[in-house]
CSV table of C-alpha atoms in Angstrom, one decimal:
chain,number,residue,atom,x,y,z
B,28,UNK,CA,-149.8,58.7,-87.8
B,29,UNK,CA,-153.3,57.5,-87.6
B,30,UNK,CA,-153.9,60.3,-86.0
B,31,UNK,CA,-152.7,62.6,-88.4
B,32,UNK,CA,-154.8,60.6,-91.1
B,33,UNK,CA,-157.9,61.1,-89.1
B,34,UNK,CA,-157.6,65.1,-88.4
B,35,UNK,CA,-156.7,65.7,-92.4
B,36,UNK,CA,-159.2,63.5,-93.3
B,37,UNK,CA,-161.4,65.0,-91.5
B,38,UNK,CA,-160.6,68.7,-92.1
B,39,UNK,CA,-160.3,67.7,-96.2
B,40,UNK,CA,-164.4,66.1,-96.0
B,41,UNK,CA,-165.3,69.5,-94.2
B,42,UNK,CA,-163.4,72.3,-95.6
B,43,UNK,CA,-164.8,70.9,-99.1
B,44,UNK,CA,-168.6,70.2,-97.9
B,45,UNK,CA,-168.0,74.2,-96.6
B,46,UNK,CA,-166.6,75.1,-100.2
B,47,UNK,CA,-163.5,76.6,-98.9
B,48,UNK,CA,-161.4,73.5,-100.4
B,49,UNK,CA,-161.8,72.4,-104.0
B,50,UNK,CA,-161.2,69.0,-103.8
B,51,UNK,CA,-160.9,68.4,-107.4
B,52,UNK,CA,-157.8,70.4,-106.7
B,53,UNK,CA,-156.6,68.0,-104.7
B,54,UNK,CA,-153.5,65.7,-106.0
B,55,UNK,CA,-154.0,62.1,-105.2
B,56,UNK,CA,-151.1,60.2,-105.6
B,57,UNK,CA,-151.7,56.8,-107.7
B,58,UNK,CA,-152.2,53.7,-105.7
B,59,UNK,CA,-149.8,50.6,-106.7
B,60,UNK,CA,-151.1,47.5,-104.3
B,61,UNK,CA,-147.9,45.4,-103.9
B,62,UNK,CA,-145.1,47.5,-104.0
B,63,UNK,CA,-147.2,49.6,-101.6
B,64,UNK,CA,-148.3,46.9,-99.5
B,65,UNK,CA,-144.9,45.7,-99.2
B,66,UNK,CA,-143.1,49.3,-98.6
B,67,UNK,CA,-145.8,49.9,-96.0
B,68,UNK,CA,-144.9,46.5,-94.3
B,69,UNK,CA,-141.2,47.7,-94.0
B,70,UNK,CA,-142.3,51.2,-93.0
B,71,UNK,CA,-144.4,50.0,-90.3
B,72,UNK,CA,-141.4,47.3,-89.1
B,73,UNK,CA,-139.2,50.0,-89.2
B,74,UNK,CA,-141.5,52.4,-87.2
B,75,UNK,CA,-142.8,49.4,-84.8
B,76,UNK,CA,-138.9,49.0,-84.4
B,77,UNK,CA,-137.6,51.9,-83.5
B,78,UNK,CA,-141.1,53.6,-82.5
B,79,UNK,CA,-140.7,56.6,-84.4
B,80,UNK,CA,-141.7,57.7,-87.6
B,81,UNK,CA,-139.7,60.0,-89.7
B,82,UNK,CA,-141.2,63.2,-89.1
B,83,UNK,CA,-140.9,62.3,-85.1
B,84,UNK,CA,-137.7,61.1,-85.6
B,85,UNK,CA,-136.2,64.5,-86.4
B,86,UNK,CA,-138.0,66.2,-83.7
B,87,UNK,CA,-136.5,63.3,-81.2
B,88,UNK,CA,-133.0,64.0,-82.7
B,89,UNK,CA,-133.5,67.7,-82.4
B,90,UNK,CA,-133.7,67.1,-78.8
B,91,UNK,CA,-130.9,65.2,-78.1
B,92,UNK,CA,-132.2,61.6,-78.4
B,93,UNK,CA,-129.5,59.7,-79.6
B,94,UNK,CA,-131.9,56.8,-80.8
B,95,UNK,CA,-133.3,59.3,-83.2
B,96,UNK,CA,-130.1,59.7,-84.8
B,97,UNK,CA,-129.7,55.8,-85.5
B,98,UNK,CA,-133.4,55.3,-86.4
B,99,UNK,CA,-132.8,58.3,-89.3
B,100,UNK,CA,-129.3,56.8,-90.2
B,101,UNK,CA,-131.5,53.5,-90.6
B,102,UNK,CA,-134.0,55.8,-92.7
B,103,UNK,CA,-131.3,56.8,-94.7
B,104,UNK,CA,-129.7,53.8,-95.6
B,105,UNK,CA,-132.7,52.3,-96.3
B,106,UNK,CA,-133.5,54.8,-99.3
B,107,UNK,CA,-129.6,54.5,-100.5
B,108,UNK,CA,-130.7,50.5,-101.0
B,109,UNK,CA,-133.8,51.4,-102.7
B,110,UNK,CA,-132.2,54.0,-105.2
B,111,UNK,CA,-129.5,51.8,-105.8
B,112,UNK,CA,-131.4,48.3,-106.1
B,113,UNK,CA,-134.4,50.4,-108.3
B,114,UNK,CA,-133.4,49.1,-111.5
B,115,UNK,CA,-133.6,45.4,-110.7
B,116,UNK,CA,-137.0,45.5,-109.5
B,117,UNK,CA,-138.8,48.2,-111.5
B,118,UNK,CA,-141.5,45.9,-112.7
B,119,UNK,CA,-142.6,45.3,-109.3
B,120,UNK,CA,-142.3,48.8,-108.6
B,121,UNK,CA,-144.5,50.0,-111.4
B,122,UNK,CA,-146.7,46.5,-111.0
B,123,UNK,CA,-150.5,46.4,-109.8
B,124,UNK,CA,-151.4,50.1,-110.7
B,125,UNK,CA,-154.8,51.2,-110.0
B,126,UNK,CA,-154.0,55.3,-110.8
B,127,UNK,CA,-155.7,57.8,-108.6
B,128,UNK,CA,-157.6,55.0,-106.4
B,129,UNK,CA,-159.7,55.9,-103.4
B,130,UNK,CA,-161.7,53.8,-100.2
B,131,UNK,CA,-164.8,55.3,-101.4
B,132,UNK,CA,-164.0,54.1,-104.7
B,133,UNK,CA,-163.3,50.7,-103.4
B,134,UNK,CA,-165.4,50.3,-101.1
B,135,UNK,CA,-168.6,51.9,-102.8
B,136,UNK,CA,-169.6,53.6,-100.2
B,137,UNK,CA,-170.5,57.2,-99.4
B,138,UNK,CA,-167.3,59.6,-98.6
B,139,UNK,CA,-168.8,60.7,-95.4
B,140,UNK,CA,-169.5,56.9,-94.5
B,141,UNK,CA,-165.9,56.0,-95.3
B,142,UNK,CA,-164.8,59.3,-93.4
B,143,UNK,CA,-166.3,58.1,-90.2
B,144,UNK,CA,-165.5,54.7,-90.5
B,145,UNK,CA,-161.9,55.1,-90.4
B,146,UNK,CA,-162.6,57.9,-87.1
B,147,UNK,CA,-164.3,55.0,-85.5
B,148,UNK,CA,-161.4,52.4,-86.1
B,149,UNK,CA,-158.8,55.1,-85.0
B,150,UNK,CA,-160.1,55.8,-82.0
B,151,UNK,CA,-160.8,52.0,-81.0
B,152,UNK,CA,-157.4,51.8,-81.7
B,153,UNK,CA,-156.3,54.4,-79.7
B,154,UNK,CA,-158.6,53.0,-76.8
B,155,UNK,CA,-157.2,49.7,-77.7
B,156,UNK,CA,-153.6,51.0,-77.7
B,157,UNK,CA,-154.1,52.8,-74.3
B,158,UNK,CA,-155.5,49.8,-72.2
B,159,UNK,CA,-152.4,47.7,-73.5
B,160,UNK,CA,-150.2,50.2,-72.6
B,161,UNK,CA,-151.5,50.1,-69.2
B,162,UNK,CA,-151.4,47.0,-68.9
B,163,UNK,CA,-148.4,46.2,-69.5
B,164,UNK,CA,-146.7,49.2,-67.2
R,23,UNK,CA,-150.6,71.1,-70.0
R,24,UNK,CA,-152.9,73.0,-67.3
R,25,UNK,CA,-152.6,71.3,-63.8
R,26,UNK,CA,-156.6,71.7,-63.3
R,27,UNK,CA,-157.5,70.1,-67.0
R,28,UNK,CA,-155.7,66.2,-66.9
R,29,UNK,CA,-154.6,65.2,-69.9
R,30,UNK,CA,-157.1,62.1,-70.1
R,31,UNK,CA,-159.7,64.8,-70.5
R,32,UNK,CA,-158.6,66.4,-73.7
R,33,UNK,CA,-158.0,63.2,-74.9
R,34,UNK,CA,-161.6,62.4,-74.1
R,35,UNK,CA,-162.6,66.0,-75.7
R,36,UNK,CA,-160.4,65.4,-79.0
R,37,UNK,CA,-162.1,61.8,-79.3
R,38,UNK,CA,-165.8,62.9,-78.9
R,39,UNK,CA,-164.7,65.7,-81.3
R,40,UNK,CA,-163.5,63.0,-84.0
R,41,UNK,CA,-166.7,61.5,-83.5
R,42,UNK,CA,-169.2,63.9,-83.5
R,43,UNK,CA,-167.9,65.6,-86.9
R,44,UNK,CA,-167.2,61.5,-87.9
R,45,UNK,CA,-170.3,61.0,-87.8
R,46,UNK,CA,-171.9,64.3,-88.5
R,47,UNK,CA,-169.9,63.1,-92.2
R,48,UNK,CA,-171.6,59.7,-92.8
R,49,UNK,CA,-175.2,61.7,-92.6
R,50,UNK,CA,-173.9,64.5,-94.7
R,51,UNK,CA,-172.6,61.9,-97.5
R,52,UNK,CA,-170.5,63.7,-99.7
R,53,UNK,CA,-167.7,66.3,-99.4
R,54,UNK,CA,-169.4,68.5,-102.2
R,55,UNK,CA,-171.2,71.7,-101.2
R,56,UNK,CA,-174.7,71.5,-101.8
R,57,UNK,CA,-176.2,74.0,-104.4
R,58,UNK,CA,-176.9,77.0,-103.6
R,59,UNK,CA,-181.1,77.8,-103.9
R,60,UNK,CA,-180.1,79.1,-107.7
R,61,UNK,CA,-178.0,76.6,-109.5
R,62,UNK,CA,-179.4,73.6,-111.1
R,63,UNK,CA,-176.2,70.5,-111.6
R,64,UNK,CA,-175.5,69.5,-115.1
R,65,UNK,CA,-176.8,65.6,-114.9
R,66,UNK,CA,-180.6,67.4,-113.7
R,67,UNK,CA,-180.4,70.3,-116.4
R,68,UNK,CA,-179.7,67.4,-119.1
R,69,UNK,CA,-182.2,65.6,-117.6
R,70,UNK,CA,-185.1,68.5,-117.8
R,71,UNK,CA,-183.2,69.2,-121.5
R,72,UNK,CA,-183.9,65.0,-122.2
R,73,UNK,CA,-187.6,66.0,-121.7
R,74,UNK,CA,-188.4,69.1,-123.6
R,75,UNK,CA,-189.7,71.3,-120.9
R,76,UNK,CA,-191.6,73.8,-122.3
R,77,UNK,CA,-191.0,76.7,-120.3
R,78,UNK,CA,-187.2,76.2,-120.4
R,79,UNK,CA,-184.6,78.3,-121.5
R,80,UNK,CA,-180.8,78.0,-122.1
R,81,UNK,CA,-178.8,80.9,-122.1
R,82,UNK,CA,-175.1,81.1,-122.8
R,83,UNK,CA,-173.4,84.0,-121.1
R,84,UNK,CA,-170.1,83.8,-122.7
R,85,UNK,CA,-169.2,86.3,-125.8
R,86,UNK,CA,-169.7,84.6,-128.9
R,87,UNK,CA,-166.7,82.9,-130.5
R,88,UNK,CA,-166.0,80.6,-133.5
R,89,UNK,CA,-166.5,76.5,-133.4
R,90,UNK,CA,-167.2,77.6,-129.9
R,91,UNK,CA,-169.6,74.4,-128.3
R,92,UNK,CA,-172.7,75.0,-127.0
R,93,UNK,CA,-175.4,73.4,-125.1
R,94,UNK,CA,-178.4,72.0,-126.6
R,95,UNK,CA,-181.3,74.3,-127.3
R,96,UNK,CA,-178.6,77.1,-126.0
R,97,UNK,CA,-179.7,80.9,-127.2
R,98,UNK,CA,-177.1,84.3,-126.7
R,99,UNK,CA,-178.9,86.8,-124.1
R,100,UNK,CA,-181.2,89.1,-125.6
R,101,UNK,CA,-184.7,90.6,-125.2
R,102,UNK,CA,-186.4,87.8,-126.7
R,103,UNK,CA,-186.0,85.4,-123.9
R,104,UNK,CA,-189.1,84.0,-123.0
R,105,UNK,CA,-190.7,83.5,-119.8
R,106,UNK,CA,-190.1,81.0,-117.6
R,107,UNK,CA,-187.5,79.1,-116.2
R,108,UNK,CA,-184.4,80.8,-117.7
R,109,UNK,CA,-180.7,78.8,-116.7
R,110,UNK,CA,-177.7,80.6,-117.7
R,111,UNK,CA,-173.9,79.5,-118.1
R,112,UNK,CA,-170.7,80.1,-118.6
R,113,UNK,CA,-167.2,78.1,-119.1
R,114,UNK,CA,-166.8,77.5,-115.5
R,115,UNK,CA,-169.5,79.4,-113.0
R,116,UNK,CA,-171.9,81.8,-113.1
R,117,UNK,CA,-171.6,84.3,-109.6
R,118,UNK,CA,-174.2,85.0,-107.6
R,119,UNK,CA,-174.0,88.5,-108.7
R,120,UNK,CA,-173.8,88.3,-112.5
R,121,UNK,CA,-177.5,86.3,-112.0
R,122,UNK,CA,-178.9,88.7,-109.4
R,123,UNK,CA,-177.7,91.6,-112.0
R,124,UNK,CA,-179.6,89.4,-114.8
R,125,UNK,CA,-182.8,88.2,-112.8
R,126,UNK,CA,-183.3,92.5,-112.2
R,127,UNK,CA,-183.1,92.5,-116.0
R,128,UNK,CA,-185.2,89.6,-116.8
R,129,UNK,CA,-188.4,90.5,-114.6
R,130,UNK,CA,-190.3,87.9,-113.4
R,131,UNK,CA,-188.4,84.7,-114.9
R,132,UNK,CA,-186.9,82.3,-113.0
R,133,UNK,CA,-183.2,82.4,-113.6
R,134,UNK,CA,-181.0,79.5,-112.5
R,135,UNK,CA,-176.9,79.1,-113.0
R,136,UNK,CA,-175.2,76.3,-114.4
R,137,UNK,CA,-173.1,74.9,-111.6
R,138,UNK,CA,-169.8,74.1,-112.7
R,139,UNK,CA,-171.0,75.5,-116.2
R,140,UNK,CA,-169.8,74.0,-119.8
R,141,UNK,CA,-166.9,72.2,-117.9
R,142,UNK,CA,-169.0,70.7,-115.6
R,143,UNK,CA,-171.6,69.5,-118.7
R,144,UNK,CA,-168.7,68.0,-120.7
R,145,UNK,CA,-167.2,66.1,-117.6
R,146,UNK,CA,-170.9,64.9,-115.9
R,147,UNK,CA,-172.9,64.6,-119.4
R,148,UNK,CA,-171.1,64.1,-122.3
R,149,UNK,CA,-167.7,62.3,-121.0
R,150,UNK,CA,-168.4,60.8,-117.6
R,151,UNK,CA,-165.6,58.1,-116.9
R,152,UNK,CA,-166.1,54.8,-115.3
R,153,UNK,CA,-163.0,52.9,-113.8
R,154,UNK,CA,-162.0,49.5,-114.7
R,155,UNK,CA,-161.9,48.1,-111.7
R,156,UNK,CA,-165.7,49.8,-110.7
R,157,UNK,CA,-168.1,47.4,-109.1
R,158,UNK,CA,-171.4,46.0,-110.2
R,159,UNK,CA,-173.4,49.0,-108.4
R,160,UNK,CA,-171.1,51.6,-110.1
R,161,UNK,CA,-171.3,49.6,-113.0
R,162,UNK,CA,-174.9,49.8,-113.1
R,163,UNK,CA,-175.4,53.5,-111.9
R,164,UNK,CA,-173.1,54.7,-114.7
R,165,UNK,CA,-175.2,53.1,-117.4
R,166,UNK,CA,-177.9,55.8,-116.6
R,167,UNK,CA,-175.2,58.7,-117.5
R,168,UNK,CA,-173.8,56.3,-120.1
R,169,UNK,CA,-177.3,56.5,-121.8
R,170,UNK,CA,-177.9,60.4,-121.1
R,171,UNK,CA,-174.2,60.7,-122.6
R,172,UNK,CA,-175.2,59.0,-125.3
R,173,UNK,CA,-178.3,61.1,-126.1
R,174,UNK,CA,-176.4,64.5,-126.4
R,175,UNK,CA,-173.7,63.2,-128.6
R,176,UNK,CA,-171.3,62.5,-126.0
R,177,UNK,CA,-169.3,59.2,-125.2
R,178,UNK,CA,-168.5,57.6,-122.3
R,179,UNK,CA,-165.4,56.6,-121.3
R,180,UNK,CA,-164.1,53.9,-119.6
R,181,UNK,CA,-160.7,54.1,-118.1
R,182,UNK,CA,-158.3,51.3,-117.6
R,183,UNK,CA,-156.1,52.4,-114.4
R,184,UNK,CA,-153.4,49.6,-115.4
R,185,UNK,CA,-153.1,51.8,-118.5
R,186,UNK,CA,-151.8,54.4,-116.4
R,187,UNK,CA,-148.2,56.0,-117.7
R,188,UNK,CA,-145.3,54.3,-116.3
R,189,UNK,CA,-144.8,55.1,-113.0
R,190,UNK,CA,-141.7,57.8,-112.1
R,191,UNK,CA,-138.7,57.6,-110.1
R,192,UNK,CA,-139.6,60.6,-107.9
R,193,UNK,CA,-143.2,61.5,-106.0
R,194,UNK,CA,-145.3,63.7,-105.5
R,195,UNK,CA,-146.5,64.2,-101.6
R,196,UNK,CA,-145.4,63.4,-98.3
């Protein structure tokens, strides 16, 4: 996943400093601190968990991994909860809004600054993540 | 995967490539292409408007239309434009073409296009938005457009992101 952040964020920064994208175009969902911070923290148990993400889960499934099947189950289940437990905490779901909210934004630093920032910290992690995995083989 | 390239080695080649462009993005800055060698932005055309150059001349390009807005000091094309530096516009852009088509017929003045044109003036001059939750620095730079706003009869705006409408049962995105 980090991965996948770092290649679009990349190819987004480029593609508009080229003028091929438009990035006004661009829809940027609005950012909601808590009820994010606490879906991400269940998203990233879940994922930590089962070590899959959705989109990998499906391919997994696809070829024959039962795991897969119970991890999307779990996926599923999950969102039956959420639909059906929605109207008991919708003011914690619509809590802490900050609309269209970006790093640069936060941060107040340059785009391109942010951009290679969060390059540098994925691939530390992937180093990181590789040197643990050998380690522990 | 090809038995004489190991695997570690494209990861090596996809890191340094994430780096490289990484970086290459923190010197470049921003994500917006520069201008090109003709177009002038809308905060530095307000800015030479702010102190009456002499030799400058704002042309609107679109056809003439009633309670239609224009830009300060703004004159229709015609064969009275006087030299100098002549800057041109339209609602959105002016192409490249249009203003090479224009510079034949205007001689030896130097004709420039509005980037972004009158949308771009309304959004960067006369309404540029601050956030509520912006920091001192952006604070502090957006008093310089708040003031330039000011000037041309504009009015900043400050937006309050708590204020946003209430937040939907379905999303957009992945």
């Amino acid at each position: 996943m980090f991965s996948a952040l770092s290649v679009a964020m990349l190819g987004v920064f480029w593609l508009s400093r080229l003028g091929v994208l438009d990035l006004a175009a661009l829809y940027v969902p609005p950012t909601y601190v808590w009820p994010q911070l606490f879906g991400g923290t269940v998203f990233g148990a879940g994922l930590i968990c089962a070590g899959l993400c959705p989109g990998t889960a499906c391919v997994a499934l696809a070829t024959g991994r039962i795991d897969a099947a119970f991890v999307l189950l779990g996926m599923l289940g999950g969102m039956l909860v959420a639909g059906v437990l929605l109207d008991r905490c919708v003011d914690f779901y619509g809590s802490s809004a900050h609309g269209a909210w970006t790093l640069p934004q936060l941060l107040d630093l340059p785009y391109g600054v942010v951009v290679a920032g969060v390059v540098g910290l994925a691939v530390l992690a992937f180093v990181a993540a590789e040197r643990i995995e050998r380690w522990a083989r | 995967m090809n038995a004489g390239w190991p695997q570690h080695r494209t990861r090596l080649a996809l890191a340094l490539a994430a780096l490289v462009t990484g970086t290459a993005a923190a010197f470049v800055g921003t994500p917006e292409p520069p201008l090109a060698a003709d177009e002038v932005a809308a905060v530095e055309l307000a800015g030479w408007l702010r102190e009456r150059r002499p030799d400058l001349t704002v042309v609107d390009l679109r056809p003439p239309a009633d309670g239609q807005e224009r830009l300060p000091t703004a004159r229709p094309l015609d064969a009275s434009t006087p030299d100098g530096t002549v800057v041109v516009y339209a609602d959105n852009g002016v192409d490249a073409d249009t203003t090479a088509a224009l510079r034949e017929r205007l001689g030896s003045r130097r004709v420039l296009r509005l980037h972004g044109g009158m949308r771009a003036w309304n959004d960067d001059v006369l309404f540029p938005t601050l956030r509520g939750d912006a920091s001192a620095g952006q604070r502090r730079a957006f008093e310089a457009r708040a003031q330039l706003s000011r000037y041309f009869g504009g009015s900043p705006r400050r937006l309050d992101p708590g204020a946003t409408p209430a937040r939907g049962r379905s999303r957009r995105g992945c």
